[in-house]
Short mmCIF file of C-alpha atoms in Angstrom, two decimals:
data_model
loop_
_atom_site.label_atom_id
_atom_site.label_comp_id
_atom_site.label_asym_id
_atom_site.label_seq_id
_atom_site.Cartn_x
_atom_site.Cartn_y
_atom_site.Cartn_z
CA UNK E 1 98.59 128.22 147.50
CA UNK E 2 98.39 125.87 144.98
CA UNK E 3 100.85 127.85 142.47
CA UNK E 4 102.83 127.96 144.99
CA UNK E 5 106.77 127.01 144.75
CA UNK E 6 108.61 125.21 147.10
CA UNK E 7 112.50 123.89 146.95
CA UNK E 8 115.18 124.80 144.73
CA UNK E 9 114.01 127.03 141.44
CA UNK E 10 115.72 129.81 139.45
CA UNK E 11 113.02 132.08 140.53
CA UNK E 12 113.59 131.56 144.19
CA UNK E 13 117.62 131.61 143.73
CA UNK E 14 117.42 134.97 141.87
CA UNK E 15 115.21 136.56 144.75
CA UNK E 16 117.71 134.79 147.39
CA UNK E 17 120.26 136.34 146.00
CA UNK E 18 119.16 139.76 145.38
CA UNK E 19 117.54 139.94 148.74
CA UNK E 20 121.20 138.72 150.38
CA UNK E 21 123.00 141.36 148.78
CA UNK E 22 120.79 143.84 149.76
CA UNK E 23 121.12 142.86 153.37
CA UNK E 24 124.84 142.98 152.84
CA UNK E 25 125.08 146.64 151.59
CA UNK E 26 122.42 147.72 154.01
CA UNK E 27 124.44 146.31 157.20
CA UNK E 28 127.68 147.45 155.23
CA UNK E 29 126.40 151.08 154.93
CA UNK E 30 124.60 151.34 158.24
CA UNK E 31 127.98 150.41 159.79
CA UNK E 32 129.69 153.27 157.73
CA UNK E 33 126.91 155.59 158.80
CA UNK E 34 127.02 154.54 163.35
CA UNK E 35 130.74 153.32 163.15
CA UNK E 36 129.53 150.18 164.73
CA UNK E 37 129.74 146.43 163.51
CA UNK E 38 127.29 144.54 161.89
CA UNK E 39 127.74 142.49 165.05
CA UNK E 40 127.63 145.74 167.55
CA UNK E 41 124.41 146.78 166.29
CA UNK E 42 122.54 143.73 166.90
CA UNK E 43 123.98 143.44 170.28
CA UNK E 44 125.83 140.22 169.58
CA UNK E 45 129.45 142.19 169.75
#
């Protein structure tokens, strides 16, 4: 681990971001696909 990055970096801010809007149009099409919330289908609505 000693390559290792930790903290704020472009590298870590692109992957951050990519991986959040993947998350977003995952939960966005699963809830087009059940008819459920994001929020329903974690149990939390």
């Amino acid at each position: 681990m000693d390559n290792a990055k930790f903290g704020f970096s472009a590298f870590a801010e692109q992957w951050n971001g990519r991986l959040a809007m993947m998350g977003f149009v995952i939960g966005l099409g699963t809830e087009l696909l059940t008819g459920q919330g994001i929020l329903s289908q974690v149990g939390l609505g």
